[in-house]
Short mmCIF file of C-alpha atoms in Angstrom, two decimals:
data_model
loop_
_atom_site.label_atom_id
_atom_site.label_comp_id
_atom_site.label_asym_id
_atom_site.label_seq_id
_atom_site.Cartn_x
_atom_site.Cartn_y
_atom_site.Cartn_z
CA MET I 29 -174.49 -250.54 -30.24
CA LEU I 30 -174.88 -253.65 -28.06
CA GLY I 31 -177.42 -253.62 -25.25
CA ARG I 32 -177.24 -255.51 -21.97
CA ARG I 33 -178.96 -258.60 -23.39
CA ALA I 34 -176.49 -258.76 -26.25
CA LEU I 35 -173.61 -258.35 -23.85
CA ALA I 36 -174.92 -261.17 -21.72
CA SER I 37 -175.24 -263.48 -24.73
CA LEU I 38 -171.55 -262.99 -25.48
CA VAL I 39 -170.53 -264.56 -22.18
CA LEU I 40 -173.06 -267.41 -21.93
CA GLY I 41 -170.57 -269.84 -23.42
CA LEU I 42 -167.97 -269.12 -20.76
CA ALA I 43 -167.52 -271.50 -17.87
CA ALA I 44 -168.51 -268.87 -15.38
CA LEU I 45 -170.61 -265.78 -15.94
CA PRO I 46 -168.62 -262.63 -15.07
CA ALA I 47 -169.82 -260.39 -12.31
CA PRO I 48 -172.07 -257.50 -13.41
CA SER I 49 -169.26 -255.02 -12.82
CA GLU I 50 -167.02 -256.96 -15.21
CA VAL I 51 -169.68 -256.94 -17.94
CA LEU I 52 -170.24 -253.21 -17.60
CA ALA I 53 -166.49 -252.40 -17.63
CA ALA I 54 -166.35 -252.13 -21.41
CA VAL I 55 -166.60 -249.74 -24.31
CA THR I 56 -170.26 -250.12 -25.25
CA GLY I 57 -170.75 -247.34 -27.80
CA ALA I 58 -168.70 -245.63 -30.49
CA SER I 59 -169.52 -243.08 -33.20
CA LEU I 60 -167.50 -240.92 -35.56
CA GLU I 61 -168.89 -237.81 -37.25
CA ALA I 62 -167.65 -234.82 -39.21
CA VAL I 63 -167.64 -231.45 -37.42
CA GLY I 64 -166.68 -228.69 -39.85
CA SER I 65 -163.32 -229.71 -41.27
CA GLY I 66 -162.62 -231.92 -38.26
CA ALA I 67 -163.91 -235.17 -36.78
CA ARG I 68 -165.59 -236.00 -33.47
CA LEU I 69 -165.23 -239.42 -31.85
CA THR I 70 -167.72 -240.22 -29.08
CA LEU I 71 -167.32 -243.29 -26.86
CA THR I 72 -169.54 -244.77 -24.16
CA LEU I 73 -167.41 -246.36 -21.45
CA PRO I 74 -167.37 -246.57 -17.64
CA ALA I 75 -166.95 -243.34 -15.73
CA ASN I 76 -163.31 -242.65 -14.88
CA ALA I 77 -162.15 -245.40 -17.25
CA ARG I 78 -158.54 -245.10 -18.33
CA TRP I 79 -157.83 -244.12 -21.94
CA LYS I 80 -154.94 -242.83 -23.99
CA LEU I 81 -154.81 -241.25 -27.47
CA VAL I 82 -151.51 -241.81 -29.26
CA ALA I 83 -150.28 -240.24 -32.52
CA ALA I 84 -148.20 -242.30 -34.95
CA ARG I 85 -146.73 -241.84 -38.43
CA SER I 86 -145.95 -243.88 -41.55
CA PRO I 87 -148.85 -243.84 -42.13
CA ASN I 88 -150.41 -240.99 -40.12
CA ARG I 89 -152.82 -242.49 -37.61
CA LEU I 90 -154.20 -242.21 -34.09
CA LEU I 91 -154.48 -245.12 -31.67
CA LEU I 92 -157.03 -244.97 -28.87
CA GLU I 93 -156.20 -247.36 -26.06
CA THR I 94 -158.73 -248.28 -23.34
CA PRO I 95 -156.79 -250.59 -21.00
CA GLY I 96 -159.02 -252.86 -18.98
CA GLN I 97 -162.07 -251.96 -21.07
CA PRO I 98 -162.87 -254.65 -23.66
CA TRP I 99 -164.46 -253.44 -26.87
CA ARG I 100 -168.19 -254.19 -27.04
CA ALA I 101 -169.13 -251.51 -29.58
CA ALA I 102 -168.93 -251.45 -33.38
CA THR I 103 -165.49 -252.59 -34.53
CA ARG I 104 -165.51 -250.51 -37.72
CA LEU I 105 -166.52 -246.87 -38.13
CA ARG I 106 -167.00 -244.92 -41.35
CA GLY I 107 -164.51 -242.10 -41.90
CA ALA I 108 -165.24 -238.44 -41.20
CA GLY I 109 -163.23 -235.27 -41.79
CA PRO I 110 -159.50 -235.99 -41.56
CA VAL I 111 -160.19 -239.56 -40.37
CA ARG I 112 -160.36 -241.86 -43.40
CA ALA I 113 -161.58 -244.91 -41.47
CA ALA I 114 -161.50 -246.43 -37.98
CA ARG I 115 -161.34 -250.03 -36.85
CA VAL I 116 -160.58 -252.03 -33.73
CA GLU I 117 -157.14 -253.61 -33.97
CA ARG I 118 -155.51 -255.66 -31.19
CA GLY I 119 -157.94 -254.31 -28.61
CA ARG I 120 -157.53 -250.64 -29.47
CA LEU I 121 -159.23 -248.30 -31.93
CA ARG I 122 -157.09 -247.31 -34.90
CA LEU I 123 -158.02 -244.11 -36.75
CA ASP I 124 -156.37 -243.84 -40.16
CA LEU I 125 -155.78 -240.20 -41.13
CA SER I 126 -155.69 -238.39 -44.45
CA GLY I 127 -153.00 -236.08 -43.04
CA PRO I 128 -151.59 -234.70 -39.77
CA VAL I 129 -154.10 -233.52 -37.16
CA ALA I 130 -154.24 -231.43 -34.01
CA LEU I 131 -156.30 -232.07 -30.89
CA ARG I 132 -159.18 -229.64 -30.52
CA ARG I 133 -161.01 -231.25 -27.61
CA ALA I 134 -160.73 -234.24 -25.28
CA THR I 135 -163.33 -234.32 -22.53
CA ALA I 136 -164.81 -237.05 -20.36
CA SER I 137 -168.10 -236.56 -18.56
CA GLY I 138 -169.78 -239.46 -16.78
CA ASN I 139 -169.62 -242.41 -19.14
CA ARG I 140 -169.08 -240.31 -22.27
CA LEU I 141 -165.69 -239.52 -23.81
CA VAL I 142 -165.55 -236.97 -26.65
CA ILE I 143 -162.42 -236.43 -28.73
CA GLU I 144 -162.26 -233.90 -31.56
CA VAL I 145 -159.39 -233.51 -34.00
CA VAL I 146 -158.90 -231.00 -36.82
CA PRO I 147 -156.41 -230.86 -39.70
CA GLY I 148 -153.05 -229.80 -38.34
CA ALA I 149 -149.53 -228.91 -39.40
CA ALA I 150 -147.07 -231.63 -40.36
CA ALA I 151 -144.17 -230.50 -38.18
CA PRO I 152 -145.98 -230.44 -34.77
CA PHE I 153 -147.64 -233.79 -35.55
CA ALA I 154 -144.29 -235.31 -36.50
CA ARG I 155 -142.69 -234.00 -33.29
CA LEU I 156 -145.55 -235.40 -31.23
CA ALA I 157 -145.45 -238.81 -32.92
CA GLY I 158 -141.67 -238.96 -32.58
CA GLY I 159 -141.68 -237.98 -28.93
CA GLY I 160 -143.82 -240.80 -27.52
CA GLY I 161 -146.99 -239.85 -29.34
CA VAL I 162 -149.30 -239.30 -26.37
CA MET I 163 -151.80 -236.63 -27.45
CA ALA I 164 -154.16 -236.94 -24.46
CA GLU I 165 -155.01 -239.41 -21.72
CA GLY I 166 -157.27 -239.90 -18.70
CA GLY I 167 -159.60 -241.08 -16.58
CA GLY I 168 -160.98 -237.68 -17.30
CA THR I 169 -158.97 -235.26 -19.37
CA THR I 170 -155.31 -234.55 -18.72
CA ALA I 171 -154.34 -231.15 -17.39
CA ALA I 172 -152.64 -230.35 -20.68
CA ALA I 173 -155.71 -231.27 -22.71
CA ARG I 174 -158.01 -229.29 -20.39
CA ARG I 175 -155.79 -226.25 -20.74
CA ALA I 176 -155.55 -226.61 -24.51
CA ALA I 177 -159.31 -226.90 -24.89
CA SER I 178 -159.93 -223.80 -22.77
CA LEU I 179 -157.50 -221.51 -24.60
CA PRO I 180 -159.05 -218.87 -26.89
CA LEU I 181 -159.03 -219.72 -30.59
CA VAL I 182 -157.38 -217.40 -33.12
CA VAL I 183 -158.29 -218.07 -36.75
CA LEU I 184 -155.72 -217.04 -39.36
CA ASP I 185 -157.06 -216.53 -42.87
CA PRO I 186 -154.45 -216.59 -45.66
CA GLY I 187 -156.24 -214.90 -48.55
CA HIS I 188 -156.95 -216.44 -51.95
CA GLY I 189 -155.63 -219.92 -52.85
CA GLY I 190 -156.14 -222.60 -55.46
CA ARG I 191 -157.54 -221.22 -58.69
CA ASP I 192 -157.44 -217.70 -57.20
CA PRO I 193 -153.80 -216.49 -57.01
CA GLY I 194 -154.70 -213.01 -55.80
CA ALA I 195 -152.35 -210.21 -56.78
CA ILE I 196 -149.25 -211.02 -58.83
CA GLY I 197 -146.14 -208.85 -58.58
CA ALA I 198 -143.91 -207.74 -61.44
CA SER I 199 -141.47 -210.53 -60.56
CA GLY I 200 -144.24 -213.12 -60.61
CA THR I 201 -144.80 -213.32 -56.84
CA GLN I 202 -148.27 -214.67 -56.10
CA GLU I 203 -150.23 -213.22 -53.20
CA LYS I 204 -151.71 -216.60 -52.24
CA ARG I 205 -148.23 -218.03 -51.64
CA VAL I 206 -146.67 -215.25 -49.57
CA VAL I 207 -149.70 -214.86 -47.30
CA LEU I 208 -149.88 -218.63 -46.66
CA ALA I 209 -146.17 -218.73 -45.84
CA THR I 210 -146.60 -215.81 -43.43
CA ALA I 211 -149.67 -217.39 -41.81
CA ILE I 212 -147.76 -220.61 -41.16
CA GLN I 213 -144.90 -218.66 -39.58
CA LEU I 214 -147.40 -216.70 -37.48
CA ARG I 215 -149.04 -219.93 -36.31
CA ARG I 216 -145.65 -221.16 -35.11
CA VAL I 217 -145.12 -217.92 -33.17
CA LEU I 218 -148.54 -218.16 -31.52
CA GLU I 219 -148.29 -221.86 -30.70
CA ALA I 220 -144.87 -221.32 -29.16
CA GLY I 221 -146.40 -218.66 -26.93
CA GLY I 222 -148.92 -221.17 -25.57
CA ARG I 223 -151.60 -218.53 -24.95
CA CYS I 224 -154.10 -219.51 -27.63
CA ARG I 225 -155.17 -222.23 -30.04
CA VAL I 226 -154.66 -221.51 -33.72
CA ALA I 227 -156.57 -222.63 -36.81
CA LEU I 228 -156.03 -221.72 -40.46
CA THR I 229 -158.89 -221.36 -42.93
CA ARG I 230 -156.55 -223.03 -45.40
CA GLY I 231 -153.25 -224.75 -44.70
CA ASN I 232 -152.38 -225.45 -48.33
CA ASP I 233 -152.96 -224.11 -51.84
CA ARG I 234 -156.72 -224.53 -52.13
CA PHE I 235 -159.64 -222.24 -52.86
CA VAL I 236 -161.91 -221.29 -49.94
CA ALA I 237 -165.01 -219.17 -50.58
CA LEU I 238 -165.34 -215.92 -48.64
CA GLY I 239 -168.49 -217.03 -46.83
CA ALA I 240 -166.79 -220.30 -45.82
CA ARG I 241 -163.92 -218.36 -44.26
CA VAL I 242 -166.36 -216.37 -42.12
CA ASN I 243 -168.32 -219.48 -41.15
CA PHE I 244 -165.10 -221.33 -40.29
CA ALA I 245 -164.41 -218.84 -37.52
CA ARG I 246 -168.00 -218.54 -36.33
CA GLN I 247 -168.63 -222.29 -36.11
CA ARG I 248 -165.55 -222.66 -33.92
CA GLN I 249 -166.52 -219.68 -31.73
CA ALA I 250 -163.22 -218.00 -32.48
CA ALA I 251 -162.02 -215.21 -30.23
CA LEU I 252 -160.31 -213.42 -33.12
CA PHE I 253 -160.14 -213.59 -36.94
CA VAL I 254 -157.07 -212.27 -38.76
CA SER I 255 -157.09 -212.20 -42.57
CA LEU I 256 -153.72 -211.79 -44.33
CA HIS I 257 -153.29 -210.25 -47.78
CA ALA I 258 -150.68 -208.63 -50.02
CA ASP I 259 -152.74 -206.85 -52.63
CA SER I 260 -152.04 -204.63 -55.60
CA ALA I 261 -152.56 -200.86 -55.50
CA PRO I 262 -150.33 -198.75 -57.75
CA GLY I 263 -148.56 -196.04 -55.77
CA ALA I 264 -149.16 -197.70 -52.38
CA ARG I 265 -146.39 -199.15 -50.23
CA GLY I 266 -146.22 -200.54 -46.72
CA ALA I 267 -148.32 -202.63 -44.34
CA SER I 268 -151.82 -201.55 -43.31
CA VAL I 269 -154.80 -202.89 -41.36
CA TYR I 270 -158.53 -202.74 -42.09
CA THR I 271 -161.62 -203.16 -39.96
CA LEU I 272 -165.24 -203.34 -41.03
CA GLY I 273 -166.95 -200.08 -41.92
CA ASP I 274 -167.85 -197.77 -44.73
CA SER I 275 -164.87 -197.19 -46.98
CA SER I 276 -162.74 -194.53 -45.30
CA ASP I 277 -160.99 -193.63 -48.59
CA SER I 278 -160.78 -194.62 -52.23
CA LEU I 279 -157.92 -197.08 -51.65
CA ALA I 280 -159.77 -198.98 -48.93
CA GLY I 281 -162.92 -199.07 -51.03
CA ALA I 282 -161.05 -200.35 -54.08
CA LEU I 283 -159.34 -203.09 -52.09
CA ALA I 284 -162.66 -204.21 -50.60
CA ARG I 285 -164.35 -204.34 -53.99
CA ARG I 286 -161.46 -206.37 -55.37
CA GLU I 287 -161.59 -208.93 -52.55
CA ASN I 288 -165.36 -209.24 -52.25
CA GLN I 289 -166.73 -211.82 -54.64
CA ALA I 290 -169.70 -212.73 -52.51
CA ASP I 291 -171.40 -211.32 -49.42
CA ARG I 292 -172.60 -214.30 -47.44
CA ALA I 293 -172.22 -213.38 -43.79
CA GLY I 294 -174.44 -215.55 -41.61
CA GLY I 295 -176.91 -214.36 -39.01
CA LEU I 296 -176.51 -214.38 -35.26
CA ARG I 297 -177.85 -217.23 -33.15
CA LEU I 298 -180.05 -215.38 -30.67
CA PRO I 299 -182.36 -216.68 -27.94
CA SER I 300 -186.08 -217.10 -28.54
CA VAL I 301 -187.23 -213.65 -27.54
CA SER I 302 -189.28 -210.96 -29.20
CA PRO I 303 -187.99 -209.38 -32.43
CA GLU I 304 -187.48 -206.11 -30.59
CA VAL I 305 -185.23 -207.75 -27.97
CA GLN I 306 -183.40 -209.70 -30.68
CA ALA I 307 -182.65 -206.45 -32.51
CA ILE I 308 -181.23 -204.93 -29.31
CA LEU I 309 -179.08 -208.01 -28.62
CA ALA I 310 -177.79 -208.09 -32.18
CA SER I 311 -176.90 -204.41 -32.02
CA LEU I 312 -175.03 -204.85 -28.73
CA ILE I 313 -173.10 -207.88 -29.99
CA GLN I 314 -172.12 -206.18 -33.22
CA ALA I 315 -171.07 -203.02 -31.38
CA GLU I 316 -168.86 -205.05 -29.04
CA THR I 317 -167.39 -206.91 -32.00
CA ARG I 318 -166.45 -203.67 -33.73
CA ILE I 319 -164.84 -202.34 -30.55
CA GLY I 320 -162.76 -205.52 -30.31
CA SER I 321 -161.77 -205.23 -33.96
CA ALA I 322 -160.66 -201.63 -33.51
CA ARG I 323 -158.55 -202.58 -30.49
CA MET I 324 -156.87 -205.30 -32.50
CA ALA I 325 -156.16 -202.85 -35.32
CA GLU I 326 -154.46 -200.52 -32.82
CA GLN I 327 -152.29 -203.39 -31.57
CA VAL I 328 -151.31 -204.38 -35.11
CA VAL I 329 -150.32 -200.84 -36.09
CA ALA I 330 -148.29 -200.36 -32.90
CA GLU I 331 -146.33 -203.60 -33.38
CA LEU I 332 -145.79 -203.38 -37.14
CA ARG I 333 -144.55 -199.81 -36.79
CA GLU I 334 -141.54 -201.13 -34.89
CA ASP I 335 -140.35 -203.40 -37.71
CA VAL I 336 -141.72 -202.64 -41.19
CA PRO I 337 -142.73 -199.69 -43.38
CA LEU I 338 -146.38 -198.68 -43.00
CA LEU I 339 -148.91 -197.19 -45.38
CA PRO I 340 -149.87 -193.64 -44.29
CA ASN I 341 -153.18 -193.55 -42.41
CA THR I 342 -152.41 -197.17 -41.51
CA HIS I 343 -155.75 -198.18 -39.95
CA ARG I 344 -158.57 -197.88 -42.47
CA GLN I 345 -162.14 -199.12 -42.79
CA ALA I 346 -163.89 -200.91 -45.63
CA GLY I 347 -166.66 -203.45 -46.25
CA PHE I 348 -164.57 -206.61 -46.66
CA VAL I 349 -166.76 -209.71 -46.61
CA VAL I 350 -164.31 -211.66 -44.44
CA LEU I 351 -164.70 -209.03 -41.71
CA LYS I 352 -168.48 -209.31 -41.52
CA ALA I 353 -168.92 -212.00 -38.85
CA PRO I 354 -171.19 -210.14 -36.42
CA ASP I 355 -169.83 -211.94 -33.36
CA VAL I 356 -166.08 -212.41 -34.04
CA PRO I 357 -163.67 -209.44 -33.84
CA ALA I 358 -161.78 -209.33 -37.13
CA VAL I 359 -159.04 -207.45 -38.94
CA LEU I 360 -157.60 -207.68 -42.44
CA VAL I 361 -153.87 -207.01 -42.63
CA GLU I 362 -152.21 -206.00 -45.87
CA LEU I 363 -148.64 -207.19 -45.35
CA GLY I 364 -147.52 -204.95 -48.20
CA PHE I 365 -148.40 -204.38 -51.84
CA LEU I 366 -147.10 -206.67 -54.56
CA SER I 367 -147.56 -203.80 -57.02
CA ASP I 368 -144.66 -202.06 -55.28
CA ALA I 369 -141.21 -203.42 -56.21
CA GLN I 370 -139.75 -202.90 -52.72
CA ASP I 371 -142.71 -204.55 -50.96
CA GLU I 372 -142.62 -207.46 -53.40
CA ALA I 373 -138.90 -208.01 -52.88
CA ALA I 374 -139.35 -207.91 -49.09
CA LEU I 375 -142.29 -210.33 -49.07
CA ARG I 376 -140.27 -212.85 -51.06
CA ARG I 377 -137.72 -213.03 -48.20
CA VAL I 378 -138.16 -215.51 -45.35
CA ASP I 379 -136.59 -213.13 -42.82
CA HIS I 380 -139.04 -210.34 -43.68
CA ARG I 381 -142.04 -212.68 -43.39
CA ALA I 382 -140.67 -213.90 -40.05
CA LYS I 383 -140.41 -210.27 -38.89
CA LEU I 384 -144.04 -209.73 -39.87
CA ALA I 385 -145.08 -212.91 -38.06
CA ARG I 386 -143.31 -211.89 -34.85
CA ALA I 387 -144.90 -208.43 -34.91
CA MET I 388 -148.34 -209.92 -35.57
CA GLY I 389 -147.77 -212.45 -32.80
CA ARG I 390 -147.03 -209.66 -30.32
CA ALA I 391 -150.15 -207.82 -31.46
CA ILE I 392 -152.38 -210.87 -31.02
CA HIS I 393 -150.92 -211.71 -27.61
CA GLY I 394 -151.42 -208.10 -26.55
CA TRP I 395 -155.01 -208.11 -27.77
CA LEU I 396 -155.80 -211.37 -25.97
CA ALA I 397 -154.43 -209.99 -22.71
CA GLN I 398 -156.24 -206.68 -23.14
CA SER I 399 -159.54 -208.41 -23.92
CA GLY I 400 -159.29 -210.90 -21.06
CA ASN I 401 -159.09 -213.85 -23.46
CA THR I 402 -156.52 -215.72 -21.39
CA VAL I 403 -156.66 -218.69 -19.06
CA ALA I 404 -154.49 -219.67 -16.17
CA ALA I 405 -152.19 -222.62 -16.73
CA PHE I 406 -153.17 -225.81 -14.96
CA GLY I 407 -150.67 -227.27 -12.54
#
């Protein structure tokens, strides 16, 4: 980063030295770092400086424009997360992407601008790039970006993936594929509702460890975690929902043992107080989390009942690893059982998965409203 002396040396060769305000009206610092699966760009520039972040395709890239603010910071930045590399090009910062992204945060405070992007879906990114491309702009953050950043985050967790196909039906249907397809449809439903942000623990066919799925939600301070599965259990048919607890029956226990390959739930971040107080705080947080999970389970059962067959005793408890975040309400939804011929046939159909996604969307919207996890729209 250039200091004031270095900035002054750049203009000594000019016929007239610019006024101090002209020298300071510049981008004087830039850094790019990985944050989870995303990337954070931090700029130092004058307070209330104008800026605009534009999405473009062929290839996928972001262009950060700072009109009236010459670039006095590093002109090349090493890639991070979904950003392969960044460089200054024709007076603006170009961020080359490894794939489509979504805006997670765009905030300006004083002379510091912070922009965070995370891997996103291809269709929304393509629509954005084709419709003018403006993702965010300011002095300060736009109303749309402020609203987006303040919405509660719902993490969808399509089970299995990559080398782990999950259950396989008699017709060859793989669990990892039907749950990912349903999660993508559910994301569309939720994003269309505009009441929450949505992130997927995996958006393609890749393996994600159980502990990483839990940490994904916790690191992003998710309001809700919803894991989607379509397991195998001979004799069982219909959708069901599970929350954390001791196995309420042999089926729930068997499903949990099948899914749990590792138990790596992280600890709570608690203030520096005595161990006794920490234990009380942890207990209160975990109790509140379980209450929130149970409320979500009730919403899921109520909405699914309207559209799809349900497993008797629909809400059950078991010790699934992905439900063990102590500070994020979580449910695991079995969309059906691939060991049942009727469930397998239904889950292969786009219209049935869409029906599941709509029901789940209603349940999540209902839970957010019930829990107070909503924000008023900015004008």
